[in-house]
mmCIF file of C-alpha atoms and ligand atoms in Angstrom:
data_model
loop_
_atom_site.group_PDB
_atom_site.id
_atom_site.type_symbol
_atom_site.label_atom_id
_atom_site.label_comp_id
_atom_site.label_asym_id
_atom_site.label_seq_id
_atom_site.Cartn_x
_atom_site.Cartn_y
_atom_site.Cartn_z
ATOM 1 C CA MET Y 1 -20.987 -13.444 22.014
ATOM 2 C CA GLU Y 2 -22.102 -10.573 19.767
ATOM 3 C CA ASN Y 3 -22.452 -8.267 22.811
ATOM 4 C CA LYS Y 4 -18.969 -9.160 23.979
ATOM 5 C CA LEU Y 5 -17.536 -8.340 20.543
ATOM 6 C CA ILE Y 6 -19.373 -4.987 20.516
ATOM 7 C CA LYS Y 7 -17.889 -4.065 23.882
ATOM 8 C CA ILE Y 8 -14.391 -5.063 22.751
ATOM 9 C CA ALA Y 9 -14.847 -3.042 19.544
ATOM 10 C CA ASN Y 10 -16.030 0.018 21.481
ATOM 11 C CA ASP Y 11 -13.160 -0.104 23.951
ATOM 12 C CA THR Y 12 -10.562 -0.773 21.241
ATOM 13 C CA ASN Y 13 -11.840 2.076 19.036
ATOM 14 C CA PHE Y 14 -12.001 4.412 22.023
ATOM 15 C CA PHE Y 15 -8.385 3.739 22.783
ATOM 16 C CA LEU Y 16 -7.281 4.088 19.118
ATOM 17 C CA LYS Y 17 -9.198 7.342 18.695
ATOM 18 C CA LYS Y 18 -7.570 8.828 21.767
ATOM 19 C CA PHE Y 19 -4.152 7.585 20.673
ATOM 20 C CA ILE Y 20 -4.540 9.194 17.228
ATOM 21 C CA GLU Y 21 -5.963 12.401 18.695
ATOM 22 C CA LYS Y 22 -2.769 12.870 20.665
ATOM 23 C CA GLN Y 23 -0.740 12.884 17.458
ATOM 24 C CA LYS Y 24 -0.352 15.760 15.036
ATOM 25 C CA ARG Y 25 -3.089 15.516 12.409
ATOM 26 C CA THR Y 26 -1.566 14.804 8.954
ATOM 27 C CA GLU Y 27 -3.072 14.335 5.496
ATOM 28 C CA LEU Y 28 -2.930 10.539 5.930
ATOM 29 C CA ILE Y 29 -5.086 10.482 9.048
ATOM 30 C CA SER Y 30 -8.416 10.471 7.157
ATOM 31 C CA ALA Y 31 -7.425 7.314 5.258
ATOM 32 C CA ILE Y 32 -6.115 5.729 8.456
ATOM 33 C CA GLU Y 33 -9.346 6.479 10.360
ATOM 34 C CA TYR Y 34 -11.420 5.296 7.372
ATOM 35 C CA SER Y 35 -9.618 1.938 7.508
ATOM 36 C CA LEU Y 36 -9.819 1.565 11.289
ATOM 37 C CA PHE Y 37 -13.326 2.737 12.155
ATOM 38 C CA PRO Y 38 -15.854 1.365 12.808
ATOM 39 C CA GLY Y 39 -13.658 -1.585 11.856
ATOM 40 C CA GLY Y 40 -14.334 -5.292 11.811
ATOM 41 C CA LYS Y 41 -15.397 -7.966 14.283
ATOM 42 C CA LYS Y 42 -12.342 -7.736 16.588
ATOM 43 C CA ILE Y 43 -12.094 -11.464 16.742
ATOM 44 C CA ARG Y 44 -8.319 -11.325 17.271
ATOM 45 C CA SER Y 45 -8.748 -9.064 20.283
ATOM 46 C CA LYS Y 46 -11.417 -11.431 21.634
ATOM 47 C CA ILE Y 47 -8.962 -14.358 21.485
ATOM 48 C CA LEU Y 48 -6.281 -12.229 23.164
ATOM 49 C CA LEU Y 49 -8.791 -11.488 25.916
ATOM 50 C CA ASP Y 50 -9.925 -15.130 26.202
ATOM 51 C CA ILE Y 51 -6.323 -16.358 26.788
ATOM 52 C CA GLY Y 52 -5.406 -13.220 28.800
ATOM 53 C CA ASP Y 53 -8.266 -13.986 31.106
ATOM 54 C CA ILE Y 54 -6.859 -17.494 31.833
ATOM 55 C CA PHE Y 55 -3.585 -15.778 32.859
ATOM 56 C CA LYS Y 56 -5.410 -13.057 34.872
ATOM 57 C CA ILE Y 57 -3.976 -10.214 32.836
ATOM 58 C CA LYS Y 58 -5.607 -6.771 33.151
ATOM 59 C CA TYR Y 59 -8.388 -6.002 30.654
ATOM 60 C CA LYS Y 60 -6.932 -2.577 29.806
ATOM 61 C CA THR Y 61 -3.488 -4.063 29.004
ATOM 62 C CA LEU Y 62 -5.086 -6.588 26.660
ATOM 63 C CA ILE Y 63 -7.275 -3.957 24.933
ATOM 64 C CA ILE Y 64 -4.137 -1.827 24.220
ATOM 65 C CA ILE Y 65 -2.202 -4.790 22.774
ATOM 66 C CA GLY Y 66 -5.337 -5.816 20.848
ATOM 67 C CA ALA Y 67 -5.447 -2.270 19.400
ATOM 68 C CA ALA Y 68 -1.890 -2.753 18.093
ATOM 69 C CA VAL Y 69 -3.008 -6.083 16.544
ATOM 70 C CA GLU Y 70 -5.994 -4.362 14.915
ATOM 71 C CA CYS Y 71 -3.623 -1.806 13.342
ATOM 72 C CA ILE Y 72 -1.579 -4.567 11.757
ATOM 73 C CA HIS Y 73 -4.765 -6.326 10.676
ATOM 74 C CA ALA Y 74 -6.218 -3.124 9.149
ATOM 75 C CA TYR Y 75 -2.911 -2.544 7.324
ATOM 76 C CA SER Y 76 -3.017 -6.095 5.922
ATOM 77 C CA LEU Y 77 -6.560 -5.595 4.677
ATOM 78 C CA ILE Y 78 -5.739 -2.291 2.936
ATOM 79 C CA HIS Y 79 -2.793 -3.862 1.142
ATOM 80 C CA ASP Y 80 -4.643 -7.073 0.426
ATOM 81 C CA ASP Y 81 -7.337 -5.141 -1.448
ATOM 82 C CA LEU Y 82 -4.875 -3.226 -3.680
ATOM 83 C CA PRO Y 83 -4.990 -3.861 -7.463
ATOM 84 C CA CYS Y 84 -1.507 -5.477 -7.317
ATOM 85 C CA MET Y 85 -2.757 -7.953 -4.702
ATOM 86 C CA ASP Y 86 -6.376 -9.204 -4.604
ATOM 87 C CA ASN Y 87 -7.867 -6.125 -6.286
ATOM 88 C CA ASP Y 88 -11.015 -5.927 -4.125
ATOM 89 C CA LYS Y 89 -13.296 -2.921 -4.265
ATOM 90 C CA LEU Y 90 -15.439 -3.587 -1.195
ATOM 91 C CA ARG Y 91 -14.247 -4.114 2.396
ATOM 92 C CA ARG Y 92 -16.197 -4.086 5.649
ATOM 93 C CA GLY Y 93 -19.320 -3.066 3.706
ATOM 94 C CA LYS Y 94 -17.749 0.049 2.175
ATOM 95 C CA PRO Y 95 -15.397 0.961 -0.703
ATOM 96 C CA SER Y 96 -11.868 -0.343 -0.056
ATOM 97 C CA THR Y 97 -9.341 2.287 1.085
ATOM 98 C CA HIS Y 98 -7.659 2.571 -2.345
ATOM 99 C CA ILE Y 99 -11.057 3.088 -4.039
ATOM 100 C CA LYS Y 100 -11.891 5.862 -1.610
ATOM 101 C CA PHE Y 101 -8.498 7.575 -1.351
ATOM 102 C CA GLY Y 102 -6.428 6.329 -4.290
ATOM 103 C CA GLU Y 103 -3.713 3.699 -4.429
ATOM 104 C CA SER Y 104 -0.679 5.652 -3.190
ATOM 105 C CA THR Y 105 -2.595 7.030 -0.146
ATOM 106 C CA ALA Y 106 -3.805 3.506 0.652
ATOM 107 C CA VAL Y 107 -0.248 2.138 0.531
ATOM 108 C CA LEU Y 108 1.002 4.906 2.801
ATOM 109 C CA ALA Y 109 -1.924 4.647 5.228
ATOM 110 C CA GLY Y 110 -1.202 0.933 5.449
ATOM 111 C CA ASN Y 111 2.480 1.549 6.136
ATOM 112 C CA SER Y 112 1.581 4.095 8.799
ATOM 113 C CA LEU Y 113 -0.757 1.571 10.492
ATOM 114 C CA LEU Y 114 2.060 -0.960 10.637
ATOM 115 C CA THR Y 115 4.313 1.468 12.415
ATOM 116 C CA MET Y 116 1.453 2.708 14.602
ATOM 117 C CA ALA Y 117 1.174 -0.837 16.027
ATOM 118 C CA PHE Y 118 4.735 -0.522 17.337
ATOM 119 C CA GLU Y 119 4.162 3.038 18.587
ATOM 120 C CA ILE Y 120 1.277 1.583 20.640
ATOM 121 C CA LEU Y 121 3.277 -1.348 22.033
ATOM 122 C CA THR Y 122 6.145 0.921 23.080
ATOM 123 C CA SER Y 123 3.966 3.774 24.452
ATOM 124 C CA SER Y 124 3.875 4.660 28.140
ATOM 125 C CA THR Y 125 0.117 4.027 28.196
ATOM 126 C CA LEU Y 126 0.922 0.303 28.048
ATOM 127 C CA LYS Y 127 1.845 -0.500 31.632
ATOM 128 C CA ILE Y 128 4.110 -3.536 31.341
ATOM 129 C CA ASN Y 129 7.829 -3.770 31.918
ATOM 130 C CA GLU Y 130 10.310 -2.735 29.223
ATOM 131 C CA LYS Y 131 11.806 -6.196 28.693
ATOM 132 C CA THR Y 132 8.350 -7.620 27.979
ATOM 133 C CA LYS Y 133 7.654 -4.760 25.568
ATOM 134 C CA VAL Y 134 10.835 -5.601 23.625
ATOM 135 C CA ASP Y 135 9.752 -9.256 23.520
ATOM 136 C CA LEU Y 136 6.274 -8.276 22.237
ATOM 137 C CA VAL Y 137 7.788 -5.942 19.599
ATOM 138 C CA GLN Y 138 10.122 -8.707 18.466
ATOM 139 C CA LYS Y 139 7.283 -11.268 18.253
ATOM 140 C CA LEU Y 140 4.963 -8.881 16.385
ATOM 141 C CA SER Y 141 7.732 -7.963 13.906
ATOM 142 C CA GLU Y 142 8.359 -11.602 13.196
ATOM 143 C CA THR Y 143 4.622 -12.144 12.829
ATOM 144 C CA SER Y 144 4.242 -9.407 10.247
ATOM 145 C CA GLY Y 145 7.294 -9.945 8.015
ATOM 146 C CA HIS Y 146 8.485 -12.523 5.513
ATOM 147 C CA LEU Y 147 8.294 -15.358 8.029
ATOM 148 C CA GLY Y 148 4.693 -14.441 8.750
ATOM 149 C CA ILE Y 149 1.885 -12.422 7.201
ATOM 150 C CA ALA Y 150 3.829 -10.854 4.326
ATOM 151 C CA GLY Y 151 5.440 -14.201 3.465
ATOM 152 C CA GLY Y 152 2.046 -15.921 3.589
ATOM 153 C CA GLN Y 153 0.564 -13.289 1.299
ATOM 154 C CA TYR Y 154 3.403 -13.876 -1.165
ATOM 155 C CA LEU Y 155 2.607 -17.607 -1.210
ATOM 156 C CA ASP Y 156 -1.139 -16.931 -1.547
ATOM 157 C CA LEU Y 157 -0.562 -14.826 -4.677
ATOM 158 C CA SER Y 158 2.013 -17.173 -6.175
ATOM 159 C CA PHE Y 159 -0.266 -20.204 -5.729
ATOM 160 C CA GLU Y 160 -3.049 -18.715 -7.907
ATOM 161 C CA LYS Y 161 -4.218 -20.938 -10.729
ATOM 162 C CA LYS Y 162 -1.836 -23.738 -9.743
ATOM 163 C CA LYS Y 163 -2.373 -27.200 -8.268
ATOM 164 C CA ILE Y 164 -0.931 -26.929 -4.763
ATOM 165 C CA SER Y 165 -0.589 -29.670 -2.143
ATOM 166 C CA LYS Y 166 -2.515 -29.665 1.121
ATOM 167 C CA ASN Y 167 0.614 -29.137 3.199
ATOM 168 C CA LYS Y 168 1.641 -26.142 1.138
ATOM 169 C CA ILE Y 169 -1.886 -24.580 1.415
ATOM 170 C CA ILE Y 170 -1.861 -25.113 5.168
ATOM 171 C CA ASP Y 171 1.647 -23.540 5.450
ATOM 172 C CA MET Y 172 0.492 -20.539 3.433
ATOM 173 C CA GLU Y 173 -2.720 -20.078 5.513
ATOM 174 C CA ILE Y 174 -0.888 -20.442 8.800
ATOM 175 C CA LYS Y 175 1.508 -17.655 7.753
ATOM 176 C CA LYS Y 176 -1.005 -15.351 6.081
ATOM 177 C CA THR Y 177 -3.724 -15.628 8.757
ATOM 178 C CA GLY Y 178 -2.537 -17.914 11.571
ATOM 179 C CA LYS Y 179 0.534 -15.893 12.607
ATOM 180 C CA LEU Y 180 -1.493 -12.929 13.906
ATOM 181 C CA PHE Y 181 -3.721 -15.291 15.835
ATOM 182 C CA SER Y 182 -0.562 -16.973 17.180
ATOM 183 C CA PHE Y 183 0.665 -13.615 18.382
ATOM 184 C CA CYS Y 184 -2.651 -13.030 20.236
ATOM 185 C CA CYS Y 185 -2.442 -16.466 21.871
ATOM 186 C CA VAL Y 186 1.160 -16.061 22.939
ATOM 187 C CA VAL Y 187 1.009 -12.484 24.362
ATOM 188 C CA PRO Y 188 -0.292 -13.589 27.789
ATOM 189 C CA ALA Y 189 2.462 -16.225 28.062
ATOM 190 C CA ILE Y 190 5.069 -13.594 27.102
ATOM 191 C CA ILE Y 191 3.717 -11.156 29.708
ATOM 192 C CA LYS Y 192 3.801 -13.883 32.361
ATOM 193 C CA ARG Y 193 7.360 -14.726 31.234
ATOM 194 C CA LYS Y 194 6.546 -18.405 30.565
ATOM 195 C CA ASN Y 195 9.193 -20.830 29.282
ATOM 196 C CA ASN Y 196 9.821 -21.694 25.658
ATOM 197 C CA LYS Y 197 7.747 -24.863 25.813
ATOM 198 C CA ASP Y 198 4.696 -22.912 26.911
ATOM 199 C CA ILE Y 199 5.357 -20.199 24.343
ATOM 200 C CA LYS Y 200 5.443 -22.872 21.568
ATOM 201 C CA PHE Y 201 2.283 -24.418 22.965
ATOM 202 C CA PHE Y 202 0.305 -21.174 22.681
ATOM 203 C CA GLU Y 203 1.789 -20.343 19.281
ATOM 204 C CA ASN Y 204 0.628 -23.703 18.020
ATOM 205 C CA ILE Y 205 -2.872 -23.139 19.450
ATOM 206 C CA GLY Y 206 -2.915 -19.788 17.590
ATOM 207 C CA SER Y 207 -1.804 -21.332 14.294
ATOM 208 C CA ASN Y 208 -4.660 -23.818 14.519
ATOM 209 C CA ILE Y 209 -7.179 -21.110 15.401
ATOM 210 C CA GLY Y 210 -5.911 -19.060 12.459
ATOM 211 C CA LEU Y 211 -6.215 -22.000 10.108
ATOM 212 C CA LEU Y 212 -9.755 -22.631 11.401
ATOM 213 C CA PHE Y 213 -10.541 -18.967 10.845
ATOM 214 C CA GLN Y 214 -9.178 -18.982 7.293
ATOM 215 C CA ILE Y 215 -11.195 -22.056 6.356
ATOM 216 C CA ALA Y 216 -14.315 -20.402 7.809
ATOM 217 C CA ASP Y 217 -13.491 -17.256 5.801
ATOM 218 C CA ASP Y 218 -13.066 -19.375 2.641
ATOM 219 C CA LEU Y 219 -16.391 -21.102 3.331
ATOM 220 C CA ILE Y 220 -18.043 -17.657 3.479
ATOM 221 C CA ASP Y 221 -16.410 -16.723 0.144
ATOM 222 C CA PHE Y 222 -17.675 -19.997 -1.313
ATOM 223 C CA LYS Y 223 -21.250 -19.824 -0.084
ATOM 224 C CA GLY Y 224 -21.839 -16.749 1.984
ATOM 225 C CA SER Y 225 -23.763 -13.603 1.174
ATOM 226 C CA SER Y 226 -21.805 -10.500 0.143
ATOM 227 C CA LYS Y 227 -24.074 -8.391 2.351
ATOM 228 C CA ILE Y 228 -23.192 -10.324 5.546
ATOM 229 C CA ALA Y 229 -19.540 -10.673 4.647
ATOM 230 C CA GLY Y 230 -19.201 -6.957 3.828
ATOM 231 C CA LYS Y 231 -17.042 -7.949 0.820
ATOM 232 C CA ILE Y 232 -17.721 -9.515 -2.516
ATOM 233 C CA THR Y 233 -17.997 -13.294 -2.206
ATOM 234 C CA GLY Y 234 -17.332 -16.000 -4.777
ATOM 235 C CA LYS Y 235 -13.955 -14.469 -5.705
ATOM 236 C CA ASP Y 236 -11.620 -17.310 -4.708
ATOM 237 C CA LYS Y 237 -12.912 -19.569 -7.468
ATOM 238 C CA LYS Y 238 -12.733 -16.828 -10.106
ATOM 239 C CA LYS Y 239 -9.168 -15.979 -9.100
ATOM 240 C CA GLY Y 240 -8.119 -19.636 -8.934
ATOM 241 C CA LYS Y 241 -7.048 -19.301 -5.276
ATOM 242 C CA ALA Y 242 -5.531 -22.360 -3.699
ATOM 243 C CA THR Y 243 -7.703 -23.058 -0.629
ATOM 244 C CA LEU Y 244 -8.639 -26.221 1.287
ATOM 245 C CA ILE Y 245 -12.083 -25.951 -0.315
ATOM 246 C CA SER Y 246 -10.650 -25.960 -3.825
ATOM 247 C CA LEU Y 247 -8.566 -28.993 -2.852
ATOM 248 C CA LEU Y 248 -10.929 -31.021 -0.635
ATOM 249 C CA GLY Y 249 -14.330 -29.776 -1.681
ATOM 250 C CA TYR Y 250 -16.899 -27.881 0.450
ATOM 251 C CA LYS Y 251 -18.142 -30.733 2.670
ATOM 252 C CA ASN Y 252 -14.661 -32.121 3.365
ATOM 253 C CA ALA Y 253 -13.390 -28.635 4.196
ATOM 254 C CA ILE Y 254 -16.178 -28.334 6.835
ATOM 255 C CA LYS Y 255 -15.198 -31.733 8.239
ATOM 256 C CA TYR Y 256 -11.549 -30.697 8.272
ATOM 257 C CA SER Y 257 -12.368 -27.489 10.218
ATOM 258 C CA ASP Y 258 -14.482 -29.402 12.736
ATOM 259 C CA ASN Y 259 -11.483 -31.668 13.246
ATOM 260 C CA ILE Y 260 -9.188 -28.728 13.866
ATOM 261 C CA LYS Y 261 -11.595 -27.349 16.473
ATOM 262 C CA PHE Y 262 -11.607 -30.779 18.191
ATOM 263 C CA ARG Y 263 -7.779 -30.783 18.136
ATOM 264 C CA ILE Y 264 -7.593 -27.289 19.658
ATOM 265 C CA ILE Y 265 -9.989 -28.179 22.493
ATOM 266 C CA ASN Y 266 -8.068 -31.383 23.132
ATOM 267 C CA GLU Y 267 -4.792 -29.469 23.331
ATOM 268 C CA LEU Y 268 -6.326 -26.940 25.726
ATOM 269 C CA ASN Y 269 -7.702 -29.735 27.923
ATOM 270 C CA LYS Y 270 -4.239 -31.349 28.002
ATOM 271 C CA TYR Y 271 -2.905 -28.125 29.439
ATOM 272 C CA ASP Y 272 -5.884 -28.013 31.808
ATOM 273 C CA LEU Y 273 -7.164 -24.814 30.244
ATOM 274 C CA ASN Y 274 -10.845 -25.319 30.239
ATOM 275 C CA SER Y 275 -11.675 -21.953 28.788
ATOM 276 C CA HIS Y 276 -15.392 -21.486 28.242
ATOM 277 C CA ASN Y 277 -14.768 -18.118 26.577
ATOM 278 C CA LEU Y 278 -12.311 -19.511 24.032
ATOM 279 C CA LYS Y 279 -14.649 -22.348 23.149
ATOM 280 C CA GLU Y 280 -17.397 -19.779 22.606
ATOM 281 C CA THR Y 281 -15.096 -17.899 20.227
ATOM 282 C CA LEU Y 282 -14.238 -21.066 18.288
ATOM 283 C CA ASP Y 283 -17.977 -21.893 17.899
ATOM 284 C CA TYR Y 284 -18.608 -18.342 16.708
ATOM 285 C CA ILE Y 285 -15.852 -18.648 14.087
ATOM 286 C CA LEU Y 286 -17.334 -21.917 12.787
ATOM 287 C CA THR Y 287 -20.976 -20.829 12.762
ATOM 288 C CA ARG Y 288 -20.928 -17.108 11.830
ATOM 289 C CA ASN Y 289 -21.584 -17.870 8.133
ATOM 290 C CA LYS Y 290 -24.593 -20.093 8.826
HETATM 291 C C1 GRG N 1 2.606 -7.755 6.643
HETATM 292 C C2 GRG N 1 0.522 -7.106 7.804
HETATM 293 C C3 GRG N 1 1.168 -7.359 6.559
HETATM 294 C C4 GRG N 1 0.509 -7.207 5.355
HETATM 295 C C5 GRG N 1 1.069 -7.268 4.020
HETATM 296 C C6 GRG N 1 -1.478 -7.861 2.216
HETATM 297 C C7 GRG N 1 -0.734 -8.775 3.164
HETATM 298 C C8 GRG N 1 0.760 -8.566 3.315
HETATM 299 C C9 GRG N 1 -1.325 -9.761 3.796
HETATM 300 C C10 GRG N 1 -2.735 -10.082 3.717
HETATM 301 C C11 GRG N 1 -3.162 -10.933 4.855
HETATM 302 C C12 GRG N 1 -4.645 -11.161 4.869
HETATM 303 C C13 GRG N 1 -5.548 -10.110 4.416
HETATM 304 C C14 GRG N 1 -5.111 -12.344 5.309
HETATM 305 C C15 GRG N 1 -6.527 -12.654 5.335
HETATM 306 C C16 GRG N 1 -6.970 -12.775 6.750
HETATM 307 C C17 GRG N 1 -8.484 -12.667 6.877
HETATM 308 C C18 GRG N 1 -9.241 -13.944 6.798
HETATM 309 C C19 GRG N 1 -9.051 -11.474 7.022
HETATM 310 C C20 GRG N 1 -10.449 -11.258 7.399
HETATM 311 O O1 GRG N 1 -10.467 -11.055 8.809
HETATM 312 P P1 GRG N 1 -11.758 -10.649 9.609
HETATM 313 O O2 GRG N 1 -12.939 -11.468 9.102
HETATM 314 O O3 GRG N 1 -11.960 -9.122 9.219
HETATM 315 O O4 GRG N 1 -11.447 -10.778 11.039
HETATM 316 P P2 GRG N 1 -12.734 -7.984 9.992
HETATM 317 O O5 GRG N 1 -13.191 -7.062 8.926
HETATM 318 O O6 GRG N 1 -13.847 -8.593 10.764
HETATM 319 O O7 GRG N 1 -11.715 -7.329 10.903
#
């Protein structure tokens, strides 16, 4: 699994470097490159490739769309670390973008990464038909805005130091984290112009994978080492974050996440999608902190 992730990271970064090289070099590029490279695990791209493989979509196409996803993800991390949000000084094993470049530069680099995602999706290097591109742009916009990541982040911040119900925590985590995973899961179905029922099916799989991922991330914050995580751990408790661990306790949160994995696999089997690669990714998500 690790070797697969390294290959995906190399191919994605190669594409992004070439894409940026073709643009005029501005003062913001250093902060953009700092936030993108070498970058994180590329787990979202891996899921996009796992599902894309089931639909027999070209590797290059998936890497390019994954690069757009990684831009949105990098943007969300820069903004998440800002003093007005989670105020984190360490990210991916190095000082957060605002610590290195200052707050205003970090905000603008983040904004530029958001728009870069759409430049990538609409570029001529992505060889898919125009109608599909419009559909992807529409889905990624919806994913990133108030109905998705930005809305989820709002809820995350507003839930701090409050007693929040399980359903509300799940709704917040699905928006904040799950929506981008949903996008990755639904891209192949959009490219293959599947019907609404199939689109909903893959979005739901993505929401569950995102929820699973967020619980695993919270478990790392609860018990994991800062060195492995590349960020300071133990923060959720200090900040009074509403998570499934704070609500259910550590052991029950693990049980809950095992249950979600079981549900995802069951769903995939119902659809006759016996994806070995996707199962491998789910296991990686659940065990990477152990
Ligand atoms: C609208 C995109 C957008 C952002 C503005 C700040 C914000 C609103 C949203 C924050 C969303 C966020 C940071 C969710 C947490 C998701 C999460 C668990 C991130 C860690 O992902 P990994 O472990 O990171 O995949 P690496 O470093 O491996 O890429």
